């Protein structure tokens, strides 16, 4: 469809430029407000934007005056030179005294800043609001009041915002208000679009009826329905039209906003025009559309990058400017303006002049209103007003006691004033700087030329349609994270609703599970034999062939996304919002491990030997992604796989396996089993035919498995008792939202869930944090997964044991901040619960409940908070909310967990982006992080391979050289040469992998750093092991920089001396004595998780002496020359995810931290 511009009525660029020149000349005759002039000059300084935004966010926002004082001291070092001398001196002095006297200095500093930006917002104090409104209206302008408030995390704040707007509209001196749908209904989910529309309509109707009543009394009052996020576009239009379609509101004129930086804007305008025209034809009132360019670009970019969705907006400022004119050109005709009046919102004088001249030429000036922002370019606004008549001023209103809630609005305004791409950056100099004027004129001309050149109606950028996706025959290669389903798109919402309807009585997986039944030991032995036979042929295939099939598996999982969501909703109680990303994770595992399979063939100095049979025993809480990850990793490594899905979610696993079979994975190679009894379960794990078991489940399950077979090669991701620390420097609204989401996503049944929040210092007494957390938690909609409005589904089975106790009882000193309630007779549906007063060492502190219960602890400072966080036996995920770089650096350096999260939630790890796996009792065995570069390394054995001579000569560290030199007299020439090559391989591995941090995703708005941390290891060189092998492992240990001990039957004295000089503890024991001593020491250790690198010797004897404890991980493969293999036991993997923006704008928070 095309919408060619009416060139006959289009004003020439010369006419537009002449009018702009006249307005600029006129604006010079109006005095500039001192605050506006001062702010403009500050923003010209190279440090101006950083200083001002830092002041707003770092000094105005914190509740804790000490935090604000420290930030003021920091900012005083970059005080803009363009500030008046007295202000610079005052800021410097304030910065010096603020850390010492924050209670005195910070309030004064805040008043100074409020004065600098106070012209941009109105004071909501009743005694001040009335006079301020009267003063502004004396100019003849109208005011569009928008009440700012705390982040809407729950229904309490939503209700408060709505009531405040209602009270504004009820005032005699207020006739125009704006409100967003996202500010009156909390926790909106686009999956429940219809329910959300109904909710918004119910909440907003009284406000519109108030306006209609005033209209009937001849006192017109206007409501403008605002919007900010792209996802709200359809919702806002649907709510707006539904409200005005109600009986009694036919004669009410009301307005809505469209954002022209969205390609969707013109089509949305046409939808509104069609609806409004029908309304007019029935005798109803017209509507008004306020056309803005859009002010949420930075956060739309964040949304796009995090979800890997196309950017919803145009990618360039020119394209946005062009579309702004396109929408207005189409709308501003006499016929269309009868039903839809237009508000031209913006400060770009060229755009205003263009639309004003266009309106005059088309004779529609009475139906077009011009709108500007309060306090912005007031001289130019006055000049424009004299031509167009009164203006409508968008007027934010904020209570001075809550001034920090204006931060997001103010940051956008400051960015607009500072960014050269924005017209506002030149606003004070256009009249006196010809170059700037020419720059803006040329931008205008280019956008106008583009309008004429392309008359088509733009298509949306976001067009994903799951129902219409076609399977690709070409097959996928390489790796790129799979995008989740985008619920902002109507077609996807309809697709999702159909899935949920089918889920109620889904038959998926029934036949596959029935066919997988194993009733006898002999039958299971037959499965072992079949898989083992198929595995030999599979392992012999080149990795490229295995990778091709795994890529096809990823494509097949993608094609069956709807089925996988359906069965997860039916069997596991997962909401679609939880199930859809899980399918994406399963797909990612397929493609990622396909690529990592190729790596196994490219390890210089070592040869990977696949396991014959890998058994996968997954959990019920992630019934598709985790089973898929284990199976696909086993297949990628060259192993045959037997999977026994969790009892409660067998069919989910079956549907996943069916997808893999359909993709070409041989059925003989991948066996699905449903075991009839516990004895068969024991046989599955304990059989000597099984080479590896991949477990995800409770630590106690790992203990049970090892009780069946003490030397079982077990790779397990086990329990977690995860906490989020919140410090006084945190954004408390963001922290409360992330704590609530992390604690209660999937009803708290994620191994990564936050079951503790540790509040530091003043946060523990913060009424705001408590209020926001309670609001967020109590507003969560609990229900069944087939209801799209459900935000928290049921727990997997009726609460019992420690979870039931946690939901119904309190420890000493605890009290309920939010008491959970059982909603059904069965005991599966519970509202979330929050306990405060949790004591160190208590059951709530130390025990994983795996359900919807959050405990809150207090700590006097960050040091104590870290101690509390580290005090548990587990180390899976950990989080902190802090906007202080020093605090973040301290925490990252000291916290004991495998996955760290800064200023974001602690759940939802994504393959490659945040490889997943823990420390301490959260990980069992000689394995690595799932979805990370080393996971496949632990799924087989390693054998030595030739090291090329090209590796010789690479530099290594002096301490490694000293040990190699000390050992040389007891080695032959071949061994010495091999050791030097191996040391060179270590050096290469260190400089390319282990000694560097990496961020493979490169999102920018979020840093996802993968790194290696030191970990203590005990090296045992057994009787019969060669000295060369022992020295080779010691060299890898030394290069890693980790602490380690060495025990050997015998070492040359020169080697012992060199090791002791390097700070290494060396002991001498025979094998039997060492095993006995080590087992005794491990049993006595307060924290018994340990690592052993065994060179030679009897692994089974060691595990038997240890009683099969999962706390000791043993690497016992043959010694190789490959640094990429040999250094792994000496390093802990860690993934650190840091939100790297504030309101979408880049932040320096993590610079120097990692």
Short mmCIF file of C-alpha atoms in Angstrom, two decimals, residues 232-600:
data_model
loop_
_atom_site.label_atom_id
_atom_site.label_comp_id
_atom_site.label_asym_id
_atom_site.label_seq_id
_atom_site.Cartn_x
_atom_site.Cartn_y
_atom_site.Cartn_z
CA UNK A 232 2.28 -1.63 24.76
CA UNK A 233 1.27 -0.42 21.29
CA UNK A 234 -1.47 -2.94 20.55
CA UNK A 235 -2.58 -3.00 24.18
CA UNK A 236 -2.92 0.77 24.38
CA UNK A 237 -4.93 1.00 21.16
CA UNK A 238 -7.20 -1.88 22.19
CA UNK A 239 -7.79 -0.42 25.65
CA UNK A 240 -8.40 3.08 24.26
CA UNK A 241 -10.99 1.99 21.71
CA UNK A 242 -12.67 -0.41 24.15
CA UNK A 243 -13.08 2.31 26.77
CA UNK A 244 -14.58 4.79 24.34
CA UNK A 245 -16.91 2.16 22.86
CA UNK A 246 -18.70 1.88 26.20
CA UNK A 247 -22.18 3.33 26.53
CA UNK A 248 -22.14 6.84 27.91
CA UNK A 249 -18.69 7.68 26.51
CA UNK A 250 -19.70 8.16 22.89
CA UNK A 251 -19.54 11.95 23.18
CA UNK A 252 -16.26 12.10 25.06
CA UNK A 253 -13.27 13.33 23.14
CA UNK A 254 -10.05 11.69 24.30
CA UNK A 255 -6.56 11.16 22.99
CA UNK A 256 -3.85 8.60 22.40
CA UNK A 257 -0.15 8.79 21.55
CA UNK A 258 1.64 7.29 18.56
CA UNK A 259 5.43 7.13 18.35
CA UNK A 260 6.75 7.87 14.89
CA UNK A 261 10.09 6.17 15.45
CA UNK A 262 8.12 2.94 15.14
CA UNK A 263 7.57 1.81 11.53
CA UNK A 264 4.20 0.56 12.84
CA UNK A 265 3.00 4.13 13.48
CA UNK A 266 1.28 4.86 10.16
CA UNK A 267 -0.58 1.55 10.10
CA UNK A 268 -1.65 2.21 13.69
CA UNK A 269 -2.85 5.68 12.69
CA UNK A 270 -4.88 4.16 9.89
CA UNK A 271 -6.47 1.65 12.29
CA UNK A 272 -7.41 4.47 14.63
CA UNK A 273 -8.71 6.57 11.75
CA UNK A 274 -10.97 3.76 10.55
CA UNK A 275 -12.36 3.17 14.04
CA UNK A 276 -12.81 6.90 14.77
CA UNK A 277 -14.53 7.50 11.44
CA UNK A 278 -17.07 4.80 12.25
CA UNK A 279 -17.55 6.38 15.66
CA UNK A 280 -18.18 9.78 14.09
CA UNK A 281 -20.58 8.27 11.59
CA UNK A 282 -22.69 7.10 14.53
CA UNK A 283 -22.71 10.61 15.99
CA UNK A 284 -19.80 10.18 18.37
CA UNK A 285 -17.04 12.65 19.22
CA UNK A 286 -13.72 12.76 17.41
CA UNK A 287 -10.50 11.63 19.02
CA UNK A 288 -7.05 13.14 19.07
CA UNK A 289 -3.75 11.47 18.25
CA UNK A 290 -0.65 13.01 19.74
CA UNK A 291 2.21 12.26 17.32
CA UNK A 292 5.62 12.12 18.95
CA UNK A 293 8.92 10.87 17.63
CA UNK A 294 9.45 8.60 20.65
CA UNK A 295 11.63 8.84 23.72
CA UNK A 296 12.28 5.22 24.68
CA UNK A 297 14.85 4.36 22.02
CA UNK A 298 17.61 3.41 24.46
CA UNK A 299 15.45 0.86 26.27
CA UNK A 300 14.06 -0.50 23.00
CA UNK A 301 17.65 -1.19 21.99
CA UNK A 302 18.20 -3.02 25.27
CA UNK A 303 15.07 -5.11 24.69
CA UNK A 304 16.22 -5.95 21.18
CA UNK A 305 19.71 -7.03 22.18
CA UNK A 306 18.75 -9.04 25.24
CA UNK A 307 16.03 -11.00 23.41
CA UNK A 308 17.70 -11.01 19.99
CA UNK A 309 14.59 -9.51 18.46
CA UNK A 310 14.78 -6.95 15.66
CA UNK A 311 14.92 -3.37 16.92
CA UNK A 312 11.30 -2.22 17.05
CA UNK A 313 12.18 1.35 16.09
CA UNK A 314 13.89 2.79 13.07
CA UNK A 315 17.65 2.45 13.19
CA UNK A 316 18.44 6.06 12.26
CA UNK A 317 17.25 9.47 13.35
CA UNK A 318 16.57 10.43 9.73
CA UNK A 319 14.24 7.47 9.21
CA UNK A 320 12.35 8.45 12.37
CA UNK A 321 12.11 12.06 11.21
CA UNK A 322 10.82 10.92 7.83
CA UNK A 323 8.18 8.69 9.36
CA UNK A 324 7.08 11.52 11.65
CA UNK A 325 6.32 13.60 8.57
CA UNK A 326 4.80 10.60 6.79
CA UNK A 327 2.26 10.04 9.57
CA UNK A 328 1.38 13.73 9.84
CA UNK A 329 1.16 14.22 6.07
CA UNK A 330 -1.28 11.31 5.80
CA UNK A 331 -3.37 12.37 8.79
CA UNK A 332 -3.63 16.11 8.14
CA UNK A 333 -6.41 16.21 5.55
CA UNK A 334 -9.84 17.76 6.11
CA UNK A 335 -11.59 14.41 5.70
CA UNK A 336 -9.44 12.56 8.22
CA UNK A 337 -9.24 15.40 10.73
CA UNK A 338 -13.01 15.31 11.12
CA UNK A 339 -12.59 12.08 13.10
CA UNK A 340 -8.99 12.33 14.33
CA UNK A 341 -7.57 15.65 15.42
CA UNK A 342 -3.79 15.83 15.58
CA UNK A 343 -1.34 16.91 18.23
CA UNK A 344 2.04 17.77 16.73
CA UNK A 345 4.43 17.14 19.61
CA UNK A 346 8.08 18.14 19.51
CA UNK A 347 10.59 20.99 19.60
CA UNK A 348 12.17 20.73 16.17
CA UNK A 349 11.36 24.10 14.64
CA UNK A 350 11.70 22.78 11.09
CA UNK A 351 9.11 20.07 11.73
CA UNK A 352 6.79 22.52 13.44
CA UNK A 353 7.13 25.05 10.63
CA UNK A 354 6.56 22.33 8.04
CA UNK A 355 3.37 21.04 9.67
CA UNK A 356 2.07 24.55 10.36
CA UNK A 357 2.50 25.61 6.75
CA UNK A 358 1.03 22.29 5.63
CA UNK A 359 -2.00 22.81 7.89
CA UNK A 360 -2.49 26.33 6.55
CA UNK A 361 -2.29 25.22 2.93
CA UNK A 362 -4.83 22.47 3.58
CA UNK A 363 -7.10 24.71 5.66
CA UNK A 364 -6.98 22.51 8.76
CA UNK A 365 -5.24 24.65 11.35
CA UNK A 366 -8.23 24.43 13.71
CA UNK A 367 -7.84 20.65 13.96
CA UNK A 368 -4.12 20.65 14.69
CA UNK A 369 -2.65 21.41 18.12
CA UNK A 370 1.02 22.03 18.87
CA UNK A 371 2.58 20.46 21.93
CA UNK A 372 5.90 21.02 23.68
CA UNK A 373 7.60 19.98 26.90
CA UNK A 374 7.49 22.16 29.96
CA UNK A 375 10.62 24.24 30.45
CA UNK A 376 12.28 23.34 27.16
CA UNK A 377 13.30 26.15 24.77
CA UNK A 378 10.77 28.57 26.22
CA UNK A 379 11.78 31.48 23.96
CA UNK A 380 11.23 29.43 20.82
CA UNK A 381 7.99 28.08 22.25
CA UNK A 382 6.72 31.61 22.76
CA UNK A 383 7.64 32.57 19.22
CA UNK A 384 5.78 29.54 17.86
CA UNK A 385 2.79 30.26 20.08
CA UNK A 386 2.31 33.70 18.53
CA UNK A 387 1.73 32.04 15.16
CA UNK A 388 -0.10 28.82 15.99
CA UNK A 389 -2.09 30.03 18.98
CA UNK A 390 -1.86 28.46 22.38
CA UNK A 391 0.44 25.52 23.01
CA UNK A 392 -0.17 22.40 25.02
CA UNK A 393 2.70 21.91 27.47
CA UNK A 394 3.48 18.35 28.58
CA UNK A 395 3.92 18.89 32.30
CA UNK A 396 5.39 16.21 34.58
CA UNK A 397 4.38 16.57 38.21
CA UNK A 398 6.35 15.08 41.10
CA UNK A 399 6.30 15.27 44.86
CA UNK A 400 9.62 16.82 45.97
CA UNK A 401 9.98 14.12 48.64
CA UNK A 402 9.93 11.59 45.78
CA UNK A 403 11.99 13.60 43.32
CA UNK A 404 14.06 10.55 42.47
CA UNK A 405 11.06 9.08 40.60
CA UNK A 406 11.63 11.72 37.93
CA UNK A 407 15.09 10.31 37.16
CA UNK A 408 14.16 8.34 34.04
CA UNK A 409 12.27 11.34 32.60
CA UNK A 410 15.09 13.74 33.42
CA UNK A 411 17.77 11.45 31.99
CA UNK A 412 15.89 11.37 28.68
CA UNK A 413 15.64 15.15 28.65
CA UNK A 414 19.34 15.52 29.50
CA UNK A 415 20.29 13.08 26.74
CA UNK A 416 18.18 15.02 24.23
CA UNK A 417 19.88 18.24 25.25
CA UNK A 418 23.35 16.74 24.97
CA UNK A 419 23.18 14.44 21.93
CA UNK A 420 24.25 16.10 18.65
CA UNK A 421 21.68 13.93 16.84
CA UNK A 422 18.89 15.78 18.61
CA UNK A 423 17.60 19.20 17.65
CA UNK A 424 17.55 20.20 21.33
CA UNK A 425 21.35 20.06 21.55
CA UNK A 426 21.51 23.18 19.39
CA UNK A 427 18.47 24.98 20.72
CA UNK A 428 20.30 27.86 22.44
CA UNK A 429 22.69 28.50 19.57
CA UNK A 430 20.62 28.19 16.42
CA UNK A 431 20.00 31.91 16.16
CA UNK A 432 23.68 32.76 16.50
CA UNK A 433 25.44 29.79 14.92
CA UNK A 434 24.89 29.46 11.14
CA UNK A 435 26.66 26.09 11.04
CA UNK A 436 24.21 24.54 13.49
CA UNK A 437 21.28 26.04 11.65
CA UNK A 438 22.57 24.64 8.37
CA UNK A 439 23.03 21.23 10.00
CA UNK A 440 19.42 21.15 11.14
CA UNK A 441 18.09 22.45 7.82
CA UNK A 442 19.97 19.77 5.91
CA UNK A 443 18.64 17.08 8.21
CA UNK A 444 15.13 18.35 7.59
CA UNK A 445 15.62 18.42 3.84
CA UNK A 446 16.99 14.88 3.76
CA UNK A 447 14.04 13.54 5.74
CA UNK A 448 11.58 15.37 3.48
CA UNK A 449 13.26 14.02 0.36
CA UNK A 450 13.04 10.51 1.77
CA UNK A 451 9.31 10.99 2.36
CA UNK A 452 8.72 11.87 -1.28
CA UNK A 453 10.96 9.08 -2.51
CA UNK A 454 9.19 6.30 -0.59
CA UNK A 455 5.38 6.53 -0.52
CA UNK A 456 4.79 3.03 0.89
CA UNK A 457 3.25 2.25 4.26
CA UNK A 458 6.17 0.97 6.36
CA UNK A 459 6.07 -2.59 7.63
CA UNK A 460 6.87 -3.38 11.26
CA UNK A 461 10.38 -4.50 12.11
CA UNK A 462 9.13 -7.12 14.53
CA UNK A 463 7.30 -9.71 12.40
CA UNK A 464 8.14 -13.06 14.00
CA UNK A 465 5.23 -15.46 13.47
CA UNK A 466 5.61 -18.88 15.08
CA UNK A 467 2.52 -20.24 13.36
CA UNK A 468 3.91 -19.46 9.91
CA UNK A 469 7.52 -20.54 10.41
CA UNK A 470 8.75 -23.06 7.89
CA UNK A 471 11.30 -25.78 8.50
CA UNK A 472 14.57 -25.12 6.70
CA UNK A 473 15.92 -27.92 4.49
CA UNK A 474 19.37 -26.40 4.31
CA UNK A 475 20.09 -27.10 7.98
CA UNK A 476 21.67 -24.83 10.53
CA UNK A 477 25.40 -24.33 10.88
CA UNK A 478 27.35 -22.31 13.42
CA UNK A 479 25.86 -21.02 16.64
CA UNK A 480 23.57 -18.14 17.42
CA UNK A 481 21.24 -18.01 20.40
CA UNK A 482 17.65 -18.80 19.54
CA UNK A 483 15.24 -15.88 20.01
CA UNK A 484 12.32 -16.47 22.35
CA UNK A 485 8.80 -15.98 21.05
CA UNK A 486 7.81 -12.32 20.89
CA UNK A 487 4.41 -11.85 22.57
CA UNK A 488 4.16 -8.24 21.40
CA UNK A 489 3.04 -9.70 18.04
CA UNK A 490 -0.65 -10.59 17.69
CA UNK A 491 -0.03 -13.74 15.63
CA UNK A 492 2.26 -15.13 18.34
CA UNK A 493 -0.27 -14.37 21.04
CA UNK A 494 -2.94 -16.30 19.14
CA UNK A 495 -0.47 -19.17 18.62
CA UNK A 496 0.26 -19.24 22.34
CA UNK A 497 -3.40 -19.20 23.33
CA UNK A 498 -4.10 -22.21 21.13
CA UNK A 499 -1.23 -24.09 22.78
CA UNK A 500 -2.60 -23.42 26.25
CA UNK A 501 -6.06 -24.59 25.20
CA UNK A 502 -4.61 -27.86 23.89
CA UNK A 503 -2.49 -28.33 27.02
CA UNK A 504 -5.47 -29.07 29.26
CA UNK A 505 -5.94 -32.56 27.81
CA UNK A 506 -2.70 -33.05 25.91
CA UNK A 507 -1.98 -36.65 24.81
CA UNK A 508 1.60 -35.87 23.79
CA UNK A 509 4.26 -38.35 24.88
CA UNK A 510 1.87 -41.05 26.10
CA UNK A 511 2.72 -43.57 23.40
CA UNK A 512 6.47 -42.93 23.59
CA UNK A 513 6.54 -43.47 27.37
CA UNK A 514 4.44 -46.61 27.08
CA UNK A 515 6.87 -47.99 24.51
CA UNK A 516 9.84 -47.12 26.75
CA UNK A 517 8.65 -49.28 29.65
CA UNK A 518 11.32 -51.55 31.14
CA UNK A 519 10.04 -54.20 33.53
CA UNK A 520 12.98 -56.55 34.06
CA UNK A 521 16.75 -56.55 34.54
CA UNK A 522 17.30 -58.61 31.41
CA UNK A 523 15.33 -56.07 29.40
CA UNK A 524 17.53 -53.26 30.72
CA UNK A 525 20.64 -55.30 29.95
CA UNK A 526 19.34 -55.51 26.41
CA UNK A 527 19.10 -51.73 26.28
CA UNK A 528 22.71 -51.48 27.45
CA UNK A 529 23.85 -53.90 24.76
CA UNK A 530 21.96 -52.14 21.98
CA UNK A 531 23.20 -48.67 22.90
CA UNK A 532 26.76 -49.88 23.42
CA UNK A 533 26.82 -51.49 19.98
CA UNK A 534 25.43 -48.38 18.29
CA UNK A 535 27.86 -46.16 20.20
CA UNK A 536 30.87 -47.81 18.60
CA UNK A 537 29.71 -46.81 15.12
CA UNK A 538 28.67 -43.34 16.33
CA UNK A 539 32.05 -42.66 17.94
CA UNK A 540 33.79 -43.71 14.73
CA UNK A 541 31.99 -41.03 12.73
CA UNK A 542 33.82 -37.75 12.14
CA UNK A 543 32.73 -35.01 14.50
CA UNK A 544 31.41 -33.07 11.50
CA UNK A 545 28.83 -35.79 10.83
CA UNK A 546 27.71 -35.88 14.44
CA UNK A 547 27.51 -32.08 14.42
CA UNK A 548 25.32 -32.12 11.32
CA UNK A 549 22.80 -34.42 13.01
CA UNK A 550 22.83 -32.30 16.17
CA UNK A 551 22.16 -29.18 14.12
CA UNK A 552 19.21 -31.01 12.55
CA UNK A 553 18.07 -31.89 16.05
CA UNK A 554 18.08 -28.19 16.94
CA UNK A 555 15.99 -27.43 13.87
CA UNK A 556 13.54 -30.20 14.78
CA UNK A 557 13.20 -28.94 18.35
CA UNK A 558 12.49 -25.51 16.90
CA UNK A 559 9.81 -26.94 14.64
CA UNK A 560 8.21 -28.65 17.65
CA UNK A 561 8.29 -25.63 19.93
CA UNK A 562 4.50 -25.60 20.26
CA UNK A 563 4.36 -29.28 21.25
CA UNK A 564 7.11 -28.87 23.82
CA UNK A 565 5.36 -25.89 25.42
CA UNK A 566 2.06 -27.77 25.39
CA UNK A 567 3.40 -30.78 27.26
CA UNK A 568 5.33 -28.62 29.76
CA UNK A 569 2.17 -26.71 30.60
CA UNK A 570 0.19 -29.95 30.94
CA UNK A 571 2.66 -32.07 32.88
CA UNK A 572 5.03 -29.63 34.65
CA UNK A 573 2.62 -26.76 35.33
CA UNK A 574 4.78 -24.29 33.41
CA UNK A 575 3.35 -21.00 32.22
CA UNK A 576 4.00 -20.15 28.59
CA UNK A 577 6.30 -17.34 29.71
CA UNK A 578 8.48 -19.95 31.49
CA UNK A 579 8.15 -22.75 28.95
CA UNK A 580 8.95 -20.83 25.77
CA UNK A 581 12.49 -19.76 26.84
CA UNK A 582 13.11 -23.33 27.94
CA UNK A 583 12.52 -24.54 24.38
CA UNK A 584 14.94 -21.88 23.15
CA UNK A 585 17.52 -23.25 25.60
CA UNK A 586 17.07 -26.79 24.32
CA UNK A 587 17.55 -25.59 20.75
CA UNK A 588 20.64 -23.67 21.80
CA UNK A 589 22.11 -26.77 23.41
CA UNK A 590 21.75 -28.66 20.13
CA UNK A 591 23.52 -26.07 18.00
CA UNK A 592 26.11 -25.15 20.62
CA UNK A 593 27.19 -28.71 21.37
CA UNK A 594 27.26 -29.44 17.65
CA UNK A 595 29.94 -26.80 17.32
CA UNK A 596 31.78 -27.93 20.44
CA UNK A 597 31.93 -31.48 19.05
CA UNK A 598 34.26 -30.11 16.40
CA UNK A 599 36.54 -28.73 19.13
CA UNK A 600 37.16 -32.22 20.51
#
